XYZ file of C-alpha atoms in Angstrom:
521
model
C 0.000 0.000 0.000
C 1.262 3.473 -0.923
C 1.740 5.836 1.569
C 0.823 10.013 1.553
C 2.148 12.551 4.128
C -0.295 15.345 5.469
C 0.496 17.605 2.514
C -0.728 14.923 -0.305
C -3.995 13.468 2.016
C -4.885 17.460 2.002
C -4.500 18.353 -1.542
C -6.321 14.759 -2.552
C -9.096 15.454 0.345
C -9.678 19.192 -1.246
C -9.599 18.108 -4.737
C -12.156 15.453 -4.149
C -14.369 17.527 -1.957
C -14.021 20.262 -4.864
C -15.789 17.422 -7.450
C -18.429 17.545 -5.036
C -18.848 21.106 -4.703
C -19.086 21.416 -8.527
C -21.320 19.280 -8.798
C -23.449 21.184 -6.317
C -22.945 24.313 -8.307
C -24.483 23.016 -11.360
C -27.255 21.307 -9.725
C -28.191 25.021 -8.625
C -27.315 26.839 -12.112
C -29.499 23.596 -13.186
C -32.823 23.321 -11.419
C -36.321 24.566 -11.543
C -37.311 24.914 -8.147
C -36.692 27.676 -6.355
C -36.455 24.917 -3.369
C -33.005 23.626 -4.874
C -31.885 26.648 -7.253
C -32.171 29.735 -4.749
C -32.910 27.805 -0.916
C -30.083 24.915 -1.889
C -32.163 22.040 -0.407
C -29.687 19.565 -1.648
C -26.334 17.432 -1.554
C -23.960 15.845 -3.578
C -21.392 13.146 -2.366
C -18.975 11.061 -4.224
C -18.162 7.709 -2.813
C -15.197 4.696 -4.174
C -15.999 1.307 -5.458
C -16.650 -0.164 -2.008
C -19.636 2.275 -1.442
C -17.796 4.471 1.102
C -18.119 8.225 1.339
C -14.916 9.657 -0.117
C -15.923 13.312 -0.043
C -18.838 15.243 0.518
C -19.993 19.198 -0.317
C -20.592 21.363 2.478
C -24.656 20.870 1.946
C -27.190 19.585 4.245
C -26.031 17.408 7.481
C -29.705 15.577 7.534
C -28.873 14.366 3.822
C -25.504 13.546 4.039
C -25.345 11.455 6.814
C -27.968 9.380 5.477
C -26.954 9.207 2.088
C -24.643 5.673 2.409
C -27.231 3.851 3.242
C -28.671 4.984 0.161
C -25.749 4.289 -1.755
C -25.664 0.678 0.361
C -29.291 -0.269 -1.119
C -28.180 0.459 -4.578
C -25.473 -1.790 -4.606
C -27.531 -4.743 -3.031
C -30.043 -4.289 -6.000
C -27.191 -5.059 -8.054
C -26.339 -2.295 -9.769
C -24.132 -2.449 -12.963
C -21.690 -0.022 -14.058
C -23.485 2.419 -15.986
C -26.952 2.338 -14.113
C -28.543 5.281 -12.920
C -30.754 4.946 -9.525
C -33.611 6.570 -8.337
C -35.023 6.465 -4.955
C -36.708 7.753 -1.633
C -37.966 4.908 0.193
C -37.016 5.418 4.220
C -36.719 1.474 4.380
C -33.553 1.889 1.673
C -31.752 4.830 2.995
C -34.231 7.698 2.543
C -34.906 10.278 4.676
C -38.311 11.464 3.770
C -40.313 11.030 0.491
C -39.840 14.389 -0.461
C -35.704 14.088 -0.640
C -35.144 11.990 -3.964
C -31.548 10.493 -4.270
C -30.271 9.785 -7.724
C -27.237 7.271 -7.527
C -24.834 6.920 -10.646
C -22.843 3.850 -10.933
C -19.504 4.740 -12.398
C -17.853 2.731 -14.593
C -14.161 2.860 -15.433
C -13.222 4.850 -18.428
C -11.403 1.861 -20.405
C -13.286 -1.290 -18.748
C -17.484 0.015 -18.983
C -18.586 -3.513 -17.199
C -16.297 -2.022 -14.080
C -17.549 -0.312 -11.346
C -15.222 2.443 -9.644
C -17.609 4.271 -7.816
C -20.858 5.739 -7.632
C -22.237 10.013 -7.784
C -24.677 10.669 -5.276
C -27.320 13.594 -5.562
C -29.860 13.861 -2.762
C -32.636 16.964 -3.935
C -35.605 17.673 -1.955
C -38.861 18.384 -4.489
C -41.501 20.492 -3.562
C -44.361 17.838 -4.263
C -44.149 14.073 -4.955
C -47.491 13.736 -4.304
C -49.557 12.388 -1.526
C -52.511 13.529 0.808
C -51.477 17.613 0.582
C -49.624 19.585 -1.802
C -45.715 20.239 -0.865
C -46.422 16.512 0.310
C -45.358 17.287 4.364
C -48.553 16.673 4.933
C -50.222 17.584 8.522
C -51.775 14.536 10.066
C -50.590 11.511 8.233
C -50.350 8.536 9.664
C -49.175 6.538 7.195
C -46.534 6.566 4.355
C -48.435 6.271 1.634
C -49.988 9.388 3.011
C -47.072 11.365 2.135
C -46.252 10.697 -1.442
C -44.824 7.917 -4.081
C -42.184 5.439 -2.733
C -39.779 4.852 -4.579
C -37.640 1.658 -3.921
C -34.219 1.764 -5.554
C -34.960 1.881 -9.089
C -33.011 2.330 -12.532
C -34.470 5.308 -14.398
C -30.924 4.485 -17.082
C -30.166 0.671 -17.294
C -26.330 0.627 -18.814
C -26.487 4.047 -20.286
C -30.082 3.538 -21.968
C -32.960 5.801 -20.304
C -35.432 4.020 -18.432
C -38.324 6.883 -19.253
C -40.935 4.517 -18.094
C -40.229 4.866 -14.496
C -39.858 8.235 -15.312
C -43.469 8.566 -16.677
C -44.768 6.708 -13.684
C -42.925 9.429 -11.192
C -44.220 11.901 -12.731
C -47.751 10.877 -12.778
C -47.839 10.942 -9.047
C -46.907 14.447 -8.385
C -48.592 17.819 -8.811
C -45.874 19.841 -10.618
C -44.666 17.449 -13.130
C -43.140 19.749 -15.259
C -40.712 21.432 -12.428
C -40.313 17.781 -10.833
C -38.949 16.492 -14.874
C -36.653 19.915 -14.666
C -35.317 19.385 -11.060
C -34.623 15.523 -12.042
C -33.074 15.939 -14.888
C -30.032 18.527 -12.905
C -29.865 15.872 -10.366
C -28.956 13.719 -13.322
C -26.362 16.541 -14.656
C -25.163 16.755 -11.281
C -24.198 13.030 -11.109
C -22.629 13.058 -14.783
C -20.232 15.701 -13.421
C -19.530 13.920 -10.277
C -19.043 10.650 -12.951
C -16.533 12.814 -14.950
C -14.446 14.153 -12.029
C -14.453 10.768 -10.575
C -13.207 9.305 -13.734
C -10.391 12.208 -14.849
C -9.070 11.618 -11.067
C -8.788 7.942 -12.036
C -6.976 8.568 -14.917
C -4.552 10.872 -13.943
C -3.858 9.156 -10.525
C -4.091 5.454 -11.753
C -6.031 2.713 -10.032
C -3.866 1.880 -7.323
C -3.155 5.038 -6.383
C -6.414 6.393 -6.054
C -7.631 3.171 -4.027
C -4.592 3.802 -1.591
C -5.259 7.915 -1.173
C -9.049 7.106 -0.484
C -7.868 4.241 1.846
C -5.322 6.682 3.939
C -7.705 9.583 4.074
C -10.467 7.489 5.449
C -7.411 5.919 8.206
C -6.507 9.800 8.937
C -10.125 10.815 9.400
C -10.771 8.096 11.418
C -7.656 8.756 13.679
C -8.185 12.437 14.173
C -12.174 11.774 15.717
C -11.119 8.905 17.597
C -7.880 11.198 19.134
C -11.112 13.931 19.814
C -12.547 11.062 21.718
C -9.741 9.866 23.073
C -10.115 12.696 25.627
C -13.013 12.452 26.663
C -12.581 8.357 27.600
C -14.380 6.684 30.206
C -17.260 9.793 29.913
C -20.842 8.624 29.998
C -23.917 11.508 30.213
C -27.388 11.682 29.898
C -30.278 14.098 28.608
C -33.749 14.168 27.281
C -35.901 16.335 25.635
C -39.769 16.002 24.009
C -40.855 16.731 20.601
C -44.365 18.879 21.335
C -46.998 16.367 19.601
C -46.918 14.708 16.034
C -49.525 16.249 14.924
C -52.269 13.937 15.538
C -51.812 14.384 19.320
C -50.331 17.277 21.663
C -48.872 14.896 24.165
C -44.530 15.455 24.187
C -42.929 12.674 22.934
C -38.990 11.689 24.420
C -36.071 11.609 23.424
C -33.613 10.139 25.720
C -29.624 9.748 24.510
C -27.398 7.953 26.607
C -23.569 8.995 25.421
C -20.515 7.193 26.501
C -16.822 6.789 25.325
C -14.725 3.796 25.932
C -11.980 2.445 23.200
C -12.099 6.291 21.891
C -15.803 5.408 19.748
C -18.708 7.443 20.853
C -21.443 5.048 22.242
C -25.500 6.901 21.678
C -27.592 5.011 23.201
C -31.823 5.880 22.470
C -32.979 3.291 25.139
C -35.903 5.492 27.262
C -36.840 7.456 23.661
C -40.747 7.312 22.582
C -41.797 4.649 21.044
C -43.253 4.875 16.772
C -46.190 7.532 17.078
C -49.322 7.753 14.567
C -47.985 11.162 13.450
C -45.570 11.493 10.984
C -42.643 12.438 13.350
C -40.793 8.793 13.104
C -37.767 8.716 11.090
C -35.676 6.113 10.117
C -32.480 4.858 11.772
C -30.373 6.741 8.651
C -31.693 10.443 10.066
C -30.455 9.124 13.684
C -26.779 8.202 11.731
C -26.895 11.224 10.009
C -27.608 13.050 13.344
C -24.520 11.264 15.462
C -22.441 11.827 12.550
C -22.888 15.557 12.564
C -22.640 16.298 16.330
C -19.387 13.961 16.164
C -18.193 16.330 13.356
C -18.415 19.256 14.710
C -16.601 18.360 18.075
C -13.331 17.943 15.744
C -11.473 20.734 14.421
C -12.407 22.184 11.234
C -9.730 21.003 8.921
C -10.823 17.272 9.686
C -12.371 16.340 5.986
C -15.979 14.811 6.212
C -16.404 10.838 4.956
C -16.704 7.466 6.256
C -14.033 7.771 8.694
C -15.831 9.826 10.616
C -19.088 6.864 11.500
C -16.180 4.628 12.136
C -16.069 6.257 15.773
C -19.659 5.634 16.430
C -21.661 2.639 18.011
C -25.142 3.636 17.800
C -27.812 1.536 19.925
C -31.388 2.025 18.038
C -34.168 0.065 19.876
C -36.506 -1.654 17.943
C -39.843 0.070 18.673
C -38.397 3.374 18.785
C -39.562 6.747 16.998
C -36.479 6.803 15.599
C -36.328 3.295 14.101
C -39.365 4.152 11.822
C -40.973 0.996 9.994
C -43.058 0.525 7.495
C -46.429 2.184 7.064
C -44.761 4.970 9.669
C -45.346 8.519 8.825
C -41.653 10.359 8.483
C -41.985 13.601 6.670
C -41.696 15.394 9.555
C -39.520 12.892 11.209
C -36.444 14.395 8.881
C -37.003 17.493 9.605
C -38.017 18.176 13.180
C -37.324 14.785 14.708
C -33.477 15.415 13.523
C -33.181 18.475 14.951
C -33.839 16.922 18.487
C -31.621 14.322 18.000
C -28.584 16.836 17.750
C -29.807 18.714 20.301
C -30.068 15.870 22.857
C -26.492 14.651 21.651
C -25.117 17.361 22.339
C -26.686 18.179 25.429
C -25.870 14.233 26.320
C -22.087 14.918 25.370
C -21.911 18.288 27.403
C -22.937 15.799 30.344
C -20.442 13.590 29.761
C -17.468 15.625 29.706
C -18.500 17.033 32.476
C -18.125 13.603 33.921
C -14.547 13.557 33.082
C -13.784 16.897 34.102
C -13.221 18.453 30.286
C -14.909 21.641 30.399
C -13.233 23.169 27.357
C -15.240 21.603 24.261
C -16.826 23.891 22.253
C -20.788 22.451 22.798
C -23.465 25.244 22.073
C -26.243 26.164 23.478
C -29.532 24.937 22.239
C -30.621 26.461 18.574
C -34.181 27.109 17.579
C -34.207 23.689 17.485
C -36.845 23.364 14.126
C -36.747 23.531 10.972
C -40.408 25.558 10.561
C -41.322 23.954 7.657
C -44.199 26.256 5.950
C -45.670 24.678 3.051
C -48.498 27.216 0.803
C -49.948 25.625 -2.423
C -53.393 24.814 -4.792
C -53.783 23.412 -7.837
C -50.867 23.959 -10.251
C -48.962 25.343 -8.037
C -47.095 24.113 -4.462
C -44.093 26.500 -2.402
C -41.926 24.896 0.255
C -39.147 26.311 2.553
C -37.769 25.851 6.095
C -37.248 29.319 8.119
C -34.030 30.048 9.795
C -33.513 31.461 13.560
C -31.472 31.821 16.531
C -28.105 29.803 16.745
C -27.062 28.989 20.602
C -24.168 30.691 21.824
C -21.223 28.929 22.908
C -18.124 29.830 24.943
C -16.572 30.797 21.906
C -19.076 33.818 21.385
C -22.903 34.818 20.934
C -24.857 32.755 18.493
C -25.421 33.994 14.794
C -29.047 35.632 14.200
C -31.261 34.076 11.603
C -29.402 30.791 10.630
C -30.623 27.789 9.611
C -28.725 25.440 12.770
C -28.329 21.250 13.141
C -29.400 19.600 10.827
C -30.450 22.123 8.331
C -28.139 24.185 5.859
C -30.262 25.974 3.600
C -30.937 29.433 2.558
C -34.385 31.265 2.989
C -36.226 31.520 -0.115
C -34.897 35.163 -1.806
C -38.279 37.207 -1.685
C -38.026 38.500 -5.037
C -37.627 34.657 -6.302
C -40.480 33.733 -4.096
C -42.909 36.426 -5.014
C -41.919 36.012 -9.209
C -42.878 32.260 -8.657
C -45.675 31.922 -6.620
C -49.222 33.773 -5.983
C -47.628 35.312 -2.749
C -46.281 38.338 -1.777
C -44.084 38.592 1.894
C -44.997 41.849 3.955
C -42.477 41.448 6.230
C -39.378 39.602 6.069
C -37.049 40.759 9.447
C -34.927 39.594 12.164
C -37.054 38.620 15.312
C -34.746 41.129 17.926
C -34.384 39.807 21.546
C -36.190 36.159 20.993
C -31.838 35.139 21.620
C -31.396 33.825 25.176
C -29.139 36.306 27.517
C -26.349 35.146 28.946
C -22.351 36.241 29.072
C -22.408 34.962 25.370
C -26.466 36.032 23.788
C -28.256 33.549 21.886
C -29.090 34.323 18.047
C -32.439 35.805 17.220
C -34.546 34.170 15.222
C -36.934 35.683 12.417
C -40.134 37.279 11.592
C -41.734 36.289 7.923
C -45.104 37.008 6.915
C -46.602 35.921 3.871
C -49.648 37.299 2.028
C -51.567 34.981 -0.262
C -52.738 36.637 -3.696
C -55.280 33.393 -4.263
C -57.088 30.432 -2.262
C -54.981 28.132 -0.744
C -53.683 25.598 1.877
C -50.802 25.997 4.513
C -49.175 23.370 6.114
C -46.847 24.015 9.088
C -44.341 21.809 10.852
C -42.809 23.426 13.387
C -41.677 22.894 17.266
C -40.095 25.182 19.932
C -43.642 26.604 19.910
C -44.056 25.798 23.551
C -40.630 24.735 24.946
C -38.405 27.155 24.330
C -34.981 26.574 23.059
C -32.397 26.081 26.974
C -29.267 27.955 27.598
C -26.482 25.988 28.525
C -24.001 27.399 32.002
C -26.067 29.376 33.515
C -27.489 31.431 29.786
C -31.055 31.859 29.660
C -33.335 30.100 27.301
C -34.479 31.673 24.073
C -37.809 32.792 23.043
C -40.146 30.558 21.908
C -41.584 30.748 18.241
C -45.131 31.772 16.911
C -47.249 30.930 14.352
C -50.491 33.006 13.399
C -52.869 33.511 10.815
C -54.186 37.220 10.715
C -52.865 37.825 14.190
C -55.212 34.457 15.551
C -52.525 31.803 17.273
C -51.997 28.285 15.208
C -50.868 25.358 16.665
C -47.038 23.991 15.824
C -48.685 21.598 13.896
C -51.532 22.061 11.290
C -52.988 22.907 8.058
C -54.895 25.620 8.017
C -57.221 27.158 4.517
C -56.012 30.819 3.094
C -58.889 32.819 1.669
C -56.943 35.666 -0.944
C -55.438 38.449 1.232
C -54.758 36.501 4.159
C -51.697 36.837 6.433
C -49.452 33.657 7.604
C -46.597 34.960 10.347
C -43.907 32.890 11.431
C -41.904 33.891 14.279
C -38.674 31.941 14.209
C -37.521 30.385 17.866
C -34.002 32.253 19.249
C -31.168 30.192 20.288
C -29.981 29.978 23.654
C -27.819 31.916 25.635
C -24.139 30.562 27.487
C -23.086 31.363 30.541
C -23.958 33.694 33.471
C -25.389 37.189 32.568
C -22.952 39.401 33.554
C -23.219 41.306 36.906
């Protein structure tokens, strides 16, 4: 095996991250939606022959975490060099039906029957059918509730389009035209991923390449673990509640057990809810995805993001467990909201356990906002989706950033002029929500105020928490505010769907984020 010093693993890690990021840039230059081309709901990853994440662009944690398991499915379906997969099903590596993953099989340049790796392109559409348009529907208690499953399917067998699986996507869905635009730059998206992956073969030569991606997975691995190593023998606790899945108000737990022993971060969910009617389950990909991002971000920065990384983790899902979502479970809000208090528990959980070990000195925020406030507006012909950023926690390393989208999320906030030239709605106010941030020696981030006027009849659909709970400080810091929906000034529940007669007012005020540390005297 060929061996790289820190200089060569760096330059490989950045170039290969790079083929990602393009990627990413033409998806956007590429789509329809203003969802994916102005909000950047969306990943890209690029992963070697043995179906483990090389490199990854700096999208969407929820996504990316999840995404080898979606990558895993493909290959047990057999896939052939040259294939191109489609899919969405939670039981396969999906998140939510919404986020469709399109999997190229890559095959080598000289040798087509070879497979040397596979593009990955995760895009969330804003309908793919299902009881409600935007298809996060309020109230579902099923699945196939919340849109068309897709197993892992090829939509190109070899090369050849498959446009009958095509035409029977497409039938399901409300948009079909935007849906066949947004597709069709997930599958530019993975050509250019193919193409990088393929020039880097070339110039680097198969060995090579095999060894680089071999030693930067090794160095990842050993720079978490050394993280860890610091914090052996720690073991915490915490728990938090989701406010109601939307078919009932009662809190649901989450309870995270986190230990280290043998540097490898043990998460234990024992004590968490079990599977609810609502659609607040997820499966046990958005819990991996969830442990993989809190590990992340207690390592430095320069510590590149792949499959090293879950190599530190020993995750322990029970069986009937909200988060171990099966089969007709509800998830679409399960991705979103359930996620977000996964990470915050974590990280809560981890704060606990250092603590136990007498480290006081890792960087651990505050709680966020804490949701993703998912707002979905849309009628015949036409359906709008975006998630609402707020108030980051603070940390000892300074106040919390105002209106961010924090954890699991990574987007943007629809641009108003984008939404407005779009869609049949018009946004009165669009502003930063001052002093919802927790006080504290370090303030929490504020979180927003957007108000959106429909021009037509229509439905809303809102998924949203920190409505009641509001989002803790963390030493001593005060909590943040806690968010608000209303229609024409009358209070809506976190959860609902709710008819817009034209000329109607929908306000969502955004949860702050927590504040750190004692107020100052």
């Amino acid at each position: 095996m060929l061996t790289f010093d820190a200089l060569e693993l760096t330059v490989f890690s950045q170039g290969v991250a790079m083929l990602a990021e393009e990627m990413g840039g033409l998806l956007e230059r590429s789509s329809i939606s203003p969802n994916i081309r102005e909000r950047r709901d969306a990943s890209c990853a690029l992963f070697d022959a043995a179906g483990r994440m090389v490199a990854q662009a700096a999208h969407i944690p929820v996504h990316l975490g999840a995404m080898p398991e979606s990558v895993a499915a493909v290959r047990a379906a057999g896939a052939q060099a040259g294939d191109v997969f489609l899919l969405n099903d939670p039981s396969h590596g999906g998140s939510h039906l919404p986020d469709l993953t399109m999997v190229e099989v890559i095959p080598h340049p000289h040798e087509p029957q070879r497979v040397i790796g596979y593009a990955a392109v995760r895009a969330h559409h804003a309908d793919v059918g299902g009881i409600s348009p935007g298809s996060m529907p309020f109230g579902a208690t099923e699945l196939y509730q919340e849109g068309i499953i897709v197993p892992p399917v090829r939509i190109e067998v070899q090369g050849m389009p498959n446009r009958d699986v095509l035409a029977l996507v497409l039938a399901n869905v409300r948009t079909p035209a935007e849906r066949e635009g947004d597709l069709s730059a997930q599958r530019a998206a993975c050509a250019a991923g193919r193409r990088g992956w393929q020039a880097l073969f070339l110039r680097m030569g198969e060995t090579m390449l095999q060894s680089a991606v071999d030693a930067l997975l090794d160095y990842t691995e050993r720079r978490v673990r050394a993280r860890l190593a610091l914090l052996d023998g720690a073991a915490g606790l915490a728990a938090d509640a989701l406010e109601g899945d939307g078919v009932s108000d009662a809190p649901i737990p989450v309870v995270i057990a986190a230990a280290v022993r043998g540097a490898t971060l043990h998460l234990d969910l024992t004590g968490t809810s079990p599977a609810v009617r609502g659609n607040v389950n997820a499966p046990p990909a958005v819990v991996r995805a969830a442990a993989v991002f809190v590990l992340r971000v207690l390592c430095d920065d320069d510590v590149p993001v792949n499959d090293g990384v879950a190599r530190a983790l020993h995750l322990v899902i029970p069986d009937d467990c909200v988060a171990n979502a099966k089969r007709p479970s509800a998830v679409a809000a399960g991705n979103v909201e359930l996620s977000q208090r996964l990470t915050d528990v974590c990280f809560a959980a981890l704060a606990s356990a250092a603590a136990s070990v007498g480290v006081h000195d890792l960087v651990i925020p505050a709680c966020g906002q804490g949701t993703m406030n998912n707002i979905t507006l849309g009628a015949p012909g036409w359906s709008f989706y975006e998630t609402l950023g707020g108030g980051q926690g603070a940390s000892r390393r300074g106040p919390g950033p105002d209106a961010v989208h924090v954890g699991m999320s990574n987007t943007r906030n629809t641009p108003v002029e984008s939404l407005e030239r779009a869609y049949p709605l018009r946004v009165v106010e669009y502003a930063v929500r001052r002093g919802s941030g927790g006080a504290g020696q370090h303030h929490g981030g504020d979180g927003v105020v957007r108000r959106y006027q429909t021009l037509v009849p229509c439905t809303a659909t809102l998924l949203t928490e920190r409505r009641k709970v509001a989002p803790p400080g963390a030493h001593g810091g005060h909590a943040g505010a806690p968010g608000r929906n209303t229609l024409n000034g009358e209070s809506l529940p976190a959860k609902t769907r709710v008819t817009m007669n034209a000329g109607d007012v929908l306000t969502l005020e955004t949860p702050g984020g927590g504040g750190w540390g004692v107020v100052p005297a």
